[in-house]
Amino acid sequence: MNNHTWNVLRVTLPEELKEPVEAVLYENGCIGITDEAGILTAYFPSDANTGTIIDALSVFDGVRAEAGVIEEQDWYASWKEQFVPFVAEGLVICPPWREYETKSGEKLLILDPGQAFGTGDHVTTRTMLRMLRSWIAGQANVSGKRLLDLGTGTGVLTIAAYLYGLRDITAVDIEHQAVETAARNFELNGLKDKIRLLEGRVDKAGTGYDIILANIFLEALLGVMPAMASALNPGGCLAVSGLLSGQEGAVMDAAKSLGLEQVEMAEETGWVSLRFLAPR
Ligand code: SAH
């Protein structure tokens, strides 16, 4: 991880635009945001085109963004400092540079965000974990079920699924850097050869899944809805997130036309997650 550079955007904005602006940043490949006194610093891999992202932000009134490049060492230390172990849905998510002694009943998930999205504490990730867990609670034979984690990023949902008892898991991402990060995290959790990890699109993953998790943004989600619907087993579950409030209608319509039944909608701090079931 030495001698890496990162693209950063420093964004000044009115408080009420924080959620939509963060969503646009994430949609454009942002992997982490820090907020200091209302000024956002958004981090992007070195191949990100910050000019395009500044253009995308120009639709917002009163938002000013400035691009820069920084050496990894400059911020990685403070980023590391800020990432402390936290509890999410029965798991303790902990970076590899911290010591954590699990108490009884706790399951440890080691996560190095690397150049992929988030530390696992984003509201959309947490909602996916919750939806996964509640689906598992209704299953008789969890280890025999097949899960697809589409847009695995750091691999956090896949590792969680394994810790929850699933054994047949496929993780897919279109970004090479995400796949590398996920591979490292699988290894950190002792899952090196236990997960099918694929770089590419949804069609690479094949079909026959009991549950599909897709925490990706609206346009990408709409593009993969038909493929996900046909990759589900009868009665299978599809949980999606990454939608901003107001964007859910388009996904609901797509799901309906594909014969999926909506069974849940969750909304928190401007983000929407949905859960569907395939017909039996
Ligand atoms: N699943 C993780 C990461 C979500 S970030 C979590 O819930 O926290 C979304 C990821 O989806 C990114 O890594 C991005 O590269 C990937 N992605 C976006 N569009 C995709 C597509 N069409 N197919 C596969 N992966 C995609």
Coordinates of C-alpha atoms and ligand atoms in Angstrom, one line a residue:
M1 CA 0.0 0.0 0.0
N2 CA 3.0 2.4 -0.3
N3 CA 3.4 5.3 -2.7
H4 CA -0.3 5.2 -3.6
T5 CA -1.9 8.5 -4.5
W6 CA -5.6 9.2 -4.0
N7 CA -7.9 11.8 -5.6
V8 CA -9.8 13.9 -3.2
L9 CA -12.6 16.3 -3.5
R10 CA -13.1 18.9 -0.8
V11 CA -16.7 19.9 -0.8
T12 CA -18.3 22.9 0.9
L13 CA -22.1 22.7 1.0
P14 CA -25.3 23.7 2.8
E15 CA -26.0 21.1 5.5
E16 CA -29.4 20.1 4.0
L17 CA -27.6 18.9 0.8
K18 CA -25.3 16.5 2.6
E19 CA -27.2 13.3 1.8
P20 CA -27.8 13.8 -1.9
V21 CA -24.3 15.1 -2.4
E22 CA -22.8 12.1 -0.6
A23 CA -24.9 9.9 -2.8
V24 CA -23.6 11.5 -6.0
L25 CA -20.0 11.1 -4.6
Y26 CA -20.6 7.4 -3.9
E27 CA -22.2 6.8 -7.3
N28 CA -19.0 8.2 -8.8
G29 CA -16.7 5.8 -7.1
C30 CA -16.0 7.5 -3.8
I31 CA -14.8 5.0 -1.2
G32 CA -15.0 7.1 1.9
I33 CA -16.0 10.5 3.2
T34 CA -14.9 12.4 6.2
D35 CA -16.9 15.4 7.5
E36 CA -15.1 18.0 9.4
A37 CA -17.1 21.0 10.5
G38 CA -19.4 20.7 7.5
I39 CA -16.6 20.3 4.9
L40 CA -16.7 17.0 3.2
T41 CA -13.5 15.3 2.1
A42 CA -14.3 12.5 -0.4
Y43 CA -11.6 10.0 -1.3
F44 CA -11.4 8.4 -4.8
P45 CA -9.0 5.9 -6.3
S46 CA -6.3 7.5 -8.3
D47 CA -7.9 6.7 -11.7
A48 CA -11.1 8.6 -10.9
N49 CA -12.0 11.5 -13.1
T50 CA -12.6 14.3 -10.6
G51 CA -13.6 16.8 -13.3
T52 CA -16.6 14.7 -14.2
I53 CA -17.6 14.4 -10.6
I54 CA -17.4 18.2 -10.1
D55 CA -19.7 18.5 -13.1
A56 CA -22.1 16.1 -11.6
L57 CA -22.2 18.2 -8.4
S58 CA -22.9 21.4 -10.3
V59 CA -26.6 20.6 -10.3
F60 CA -26.7 21.5 -6.6
D61 CA -26.9 25.2 -5.6
G62 CA -24.4 26.4 -3.1
V63 CA -22.1 23.4 -3.5
R64 CA -18.4 24.0 -4.1
A65 CA -15.9 21.3 -4.9
E66 CA -12.2 21.4 -5.2
A67 CA -10.1 18.6 -6.5
G68 CA -6.7 17.5 -5.2
V69 CA -4.3 14.6 -5.1
I70 CA -2.8 13.3 -1.9
E71 CA -0.2 10.7 -1.0
E72 CA -1.7 7.8 0.8
Q73 CA 0.5 8.3 3.8
D74 CA -0.9 11.7 4.4
W75 CA -4.4 10.5 5.2
Y76 CA -4.2 6.8 5.7
A77 CA -2.9 7.2 9.2
S78 CA -5.8 9.4 10.3
W79 CA -8.3 7.2 8.4
K80 CA -6.9 4.2 10.3
E81 CA -7.1 6.1 13.5
Q82 CA -10.8 6.8 13.0
F83 CA -11.8 3.2 12.1
V84 CA -12.5 1.6 15.5
P85 CA -14.3 -1.7 16.0
F86 CA -18.1 -1.5 16.0
V87 CA -21.0 -3.8 16.4
A88 CA -23.4 -4.4 13.5
E89 CA -26.1 -7.1 13.4
G90 CA -24.5 -9.6 15.7
L91 CA -21.0 -9.0 14.3
V92 CA -18.0 -7.0 15.5
I93 CA -16.4 -5.3 12.5
C94 CA -12.8 -4.6 13.1
P95 CA -9.9 -3.4 11.0
P96 CA -6.8 -5.7 10.9
W97 CA -4.7 -3.0 12.6
R98 CA -6.7 -3.2 15.8
E99 CA -6.8 -5.7 18.5
Y100 CA -10.2 -6.9 19.6
E101 CA -11.0 -9.6 22.0
T102 CA -14.3 -11.1 21.3
K103 CA -16.7 -11.7 24.1
S104 CA -18.8 -14.9 24.1
G105 CA -21.4 -14.9 21.4
E106 CA -19.6 -12.3 19.3
K107 CA -18.4 -13.0 15.8
L108 CA -15.5 -11.1 14.5
L109 CA -15.4 -9.8 11.0
I110 CA -12.0 -8.3 10.0
L111 CA -12.3 -5.6 7.3
D112 CA -9.6 -3.6 5.5
P113 CA -11.5 -1.1 3.3
G114 CA -8.5 -0.7 1.0
Q115 CA -9.7 0.9 -2.2
A116 CA -13.3 -0.2 -2.0
F117 CA -16.5 1.3 -0.6
G118 CA -16.9 1.9 3.1
T119 CA -15.9 0.4 6.5
G120 CA -19.2 -1.5 6.8
D121 CA -21.0 1.1 8.8
H122 CA -22.8 2.8 6.0
V123 CA -26.6 2.7 6.6
T124 CA -27.1 0.8 3.3
T125 CA -24.6 -1.9 4.3
R126 CA -26.2 -2.2 7.8
T127 CA -29.7 -2.5 6.3
M128 CA -28.4 -5.3 3.9
L129 CA -27.0 -7.1 6.9
R130 CA -30.3 -6.8 8.8
M131 CA -32.3 -8.0 5.8
L132 CA -29.9 -10.9 5.3
R133 CA -30.2 -11.9 8.9
S134 CA -34.0 -11.7 9.0
W135 CA -34.1 -13.9 5.8
I136 CA -31.8 -16.4 7.4
A137 CA -34.0 -16.5 10.5
G138 CA -36.8 -18.0 8.3
Q139 CA -34.6 -20.7 6.7
A140 CA -34.4 -24.3 7.8
N141 CA -31.1 -25.2 6.2
V142 CA -29.0 -22.1 5.9
S143 CA -25.7 -23.8 5.0
G144 CA -27.4 -25.4 1.9
K145 CA -28.6 -22.1 0.5
R146 CA -26.9 -20.2 -2.3
L147 CA -26.1 -16.5 -2.0
L148 CA -25.0 -14.0 -4.6
D149 CA -23.4 -10.8 -3.4
L150 CA -23.5 -8.5 -6.4
G151 CA -21.2 -5.5 -6.0
T152 CA -19.3 -7.0 -3.1
G153 CA -16.9 -4.1 -2.7
T154 CA -14.9 -4.8 0.4
G155 CA -16.6 -8.2 0.6
V156 CA -18.3 -7.3 3.9
L157 CA -21.7 -8.8 3.1
T158 CA -20.1 -12.0 1.9
I159 CA -18.0 -12.4 5.0
A160 CA -21.0 -11.7 7.2
A161 CA -23.1 -14.3 5.3
Y162 CA -20.4 -16.9 5.9
L163 CA -20.3 -16.0 9.6
Y164 CA -24.1 -16.3 9.7
G165 CA -23.7 -19.9 8.4
L166 CA -24.1 -19.7 4.7
R167 CA -21.5 -21.9 2.8
D168 CA -22.3 -21.4 -0.9
I169 CA -21.5 -17.8 -1.6
T170 CA -20.6 -16.0 -4.9
A171 CA -19.2 -12.5 -4.7
V172 CA -19.1 -10.4 -7.8
D173 CA -17.8 -6.9 -8.6
I174 CA -17.1 -5.0 -11.8
E175 CA -14.2 -3.1 -10.3
H176 CA -10.8 -4.7 -10.3
Q177 CA -9.8 -2.8 -7.2
A178 CA -12.9 -4.0 -5.3
V179 CA -12.2 -7.6 -6.2
E180 CA -8.6 -7.3 -5.0
T181 CA -9.9 -5.7 -1.7
A182 CA -12.5 -8.4 -1.3
A183 CA -9.9 -11.1 -1.9
R184 CA -7.7 -9.7 0.8
N185 CA -10.6 -9.5 3.2
F186 CA -11.6 -13.1 2.5
E187 CA -8.1 -14.1 3.3
L188 CA -8.0 -12.0 6.5
N189 CA -11.1 -13.9 7.6
G190 CA -9.7 -17.3 6.7
L191 CA -12.1 -17.7 3.7
K192 CA -9.5 -17.7 0.9
D193 CA -10.8 -20.8 -0.9
K194 CA -14.3 -20.8 0.5
I195 CA -15.9 -18.1 -1.5
R196 CA -16.4 -17.9 -5.3
L197 CA -15.1 -14.4 -6.2
L198 CA -15.6 -13.1 -9.7
E199 CA -14.6 -10.0 -11.5
G200 CA -17.3 -8.9 -14.0
R201 CA -21.0 -8.5 -14.4
V202 CA -24.0 -10.3 -13.1
D203 CA -24.1 -12.8 -16.0
K204 CA -20.8 -14.3 -14.8
A205 CA -22.5 -15.5 -11.7
G206 CA -24.9 -17.9 -13.4
T207 CA -28.3 -18.8 -11.8
G208 CA -29.9 -20.8 -9.1
Y209 CA -29.6 -18.4 -6.1
D210 CA -31.8 -18.5 -3.0
I211 CA -30.8 -15.0 -2.0
I212 CA -29.2 -12.1 -3.9
L213 CA -27.9 -8.9 -2.2
A214 CA -27.2 -5.9 -4.3
N215 CA -26.1 -2.7 -2.7
I216 CA -25.4 -0.6 -5.8
F217 CA -26.8 2.7 -7.0
L218 CA -30.0 3.2 -9.0
E219 CA -28.8 3.1 -12.6
A220 CA -26.7 0.0 -12.1
L221 CA -29.5 -1.6 -10.2
L222 CA -32.0 -1.0 -12.9
G223 CA -29.6 -2.5 -15.4
V224 CA -29.2 -5.8 -13.5
M225 CA -32.8 -6.3 -12.3
P226 CA -33.8 -8.6 -15.1
A227 CA -30.7 -10.8 -14.7
M228 CA -31.1 -10.9 -10.9
A229 CA -34.8 -11.9 -11.3
S230 CA -33.9 -14.8 -13.5
A231 CA -31.0 -15.9 -11.4
L232 CA -33.3 -16.4 -8.4
N233 CA -34.7 -19.8 -7.4
P234 CA -38.5 -20.0 -7.0
G235 CA -39.3 -18.3 -3.7
G236 CA -35.8 -16.7 -3.6
C237 CA -35.1 -13.4 -2.0
L238 CA -33.7 -10.2 -3.6
A239 CA -32.5 -7.4 -1.3
V240 CA -31.4 -4.2 -2.8
S241 CA -30.1 -0.9 -1.4
G242 CA -28.1 2.2 -2.4
L243 CA -31.2 4.1 -3.5
L244 CA -31.9 7.7 -2.5
S245 CA -35.3 8.5 -1.1
G246 CA -37.6 9.0 -4.1
Q247 CA -35.6 6.7 -6.4
E248 CA -37.3 3.5 -5.1
G249 CA -40.4 3.8 -7.4
A250 CA -38.3 2.9 -10.5
V251 CA -37.0 -0.2 -8.9
M252 CA -40.4 -1.2 -7.6
D253 CA -41.8 -0.9 -11.1
A254 CA -39.0 -2.9 -12.6
A255 CA -39.4 -5.6 -9.9
K256 CA -43.2 -5.8 -10.5
S257 CA -42.8 -6.2 -14.2
L258 CA -40.4 -9.1 -13.5
G259 CA -43.0 -10.8 -11.3
L260 CA -41.2 -10.1 -8.0
E261 CA -43.3 -9.5 -4.9
Q262 CA -42.2 -6.6 -2.7
V263 CA -42.1 -7.7 1.0
E264 CA -40.2 -4.8 2.7
M265 CA -39.2 -1.3 2.3
A266 CA -36.8 0.4 4.7
E267 CA -35.9 4.0 4.7
E268 CA -33.2 5.6 6.9
T269 CA -31.4 9.0 6.7
G270 CA -32.3 9.4 3.1
W271 CA -31.4 5.9 1.9
V272 CA -33.9 3.3 0.8
S273 CA -33.6 -0.5 0.8
L274 CA -36.1 -3.0 -0.7
R275 CA -36.7 -6.7 -0.3
F276 CA -38.5 -8.8 -2.9
L277 CA -39.5 -12.5 -3.3
A278 CA -39.5 -14.5 -6.5
P279 CA -42.7 -16.4 -7.3
R280 CA -42.8 -20.1 -6.1
Ligands
SAH1 N1 -21.7 -4.7 -0.9 C1 -20.9 -3.7 -0.2 C2 -20.3 -2.7 -1.2 C3 -21.3 -1.8 -1.9 S1 -20.5 -0.6 -2.9 C4 -21.7 -3.0 0.9 O1 -22.9 -3.3 1.0 O2 -21.2 -2.3 1.7 C5 -21.1 -1.1 -4.5 C6 -20.2 -1.9 -5.3 O3 -20.9 -2.4 -6.4 C7 -18.9 -1.3 -5.8 O4 -17.8 -2.0 -5.4 C8 -19.1 -1.3 -7.3 O5 -17.8 -1.5 -8.0 C9 -20.0 -2.4 -7.5 N2 -20.9 -2.4 -8.7 C10 -21.5 -1.3 -9.3 N3 -22.2 -1.7 -10.3 C11 -22.1 -3.0 -10.5 C12 -22.6 -4.0 -11.4 N4 -23.4 -3.6 -12.4 N5 -22.2 -5.3 -11.3 C13 -21.3 -5.6 -10.3 N6 -20.8 -4.8 -9.4 C14 -21.2 -3.5 -9.5

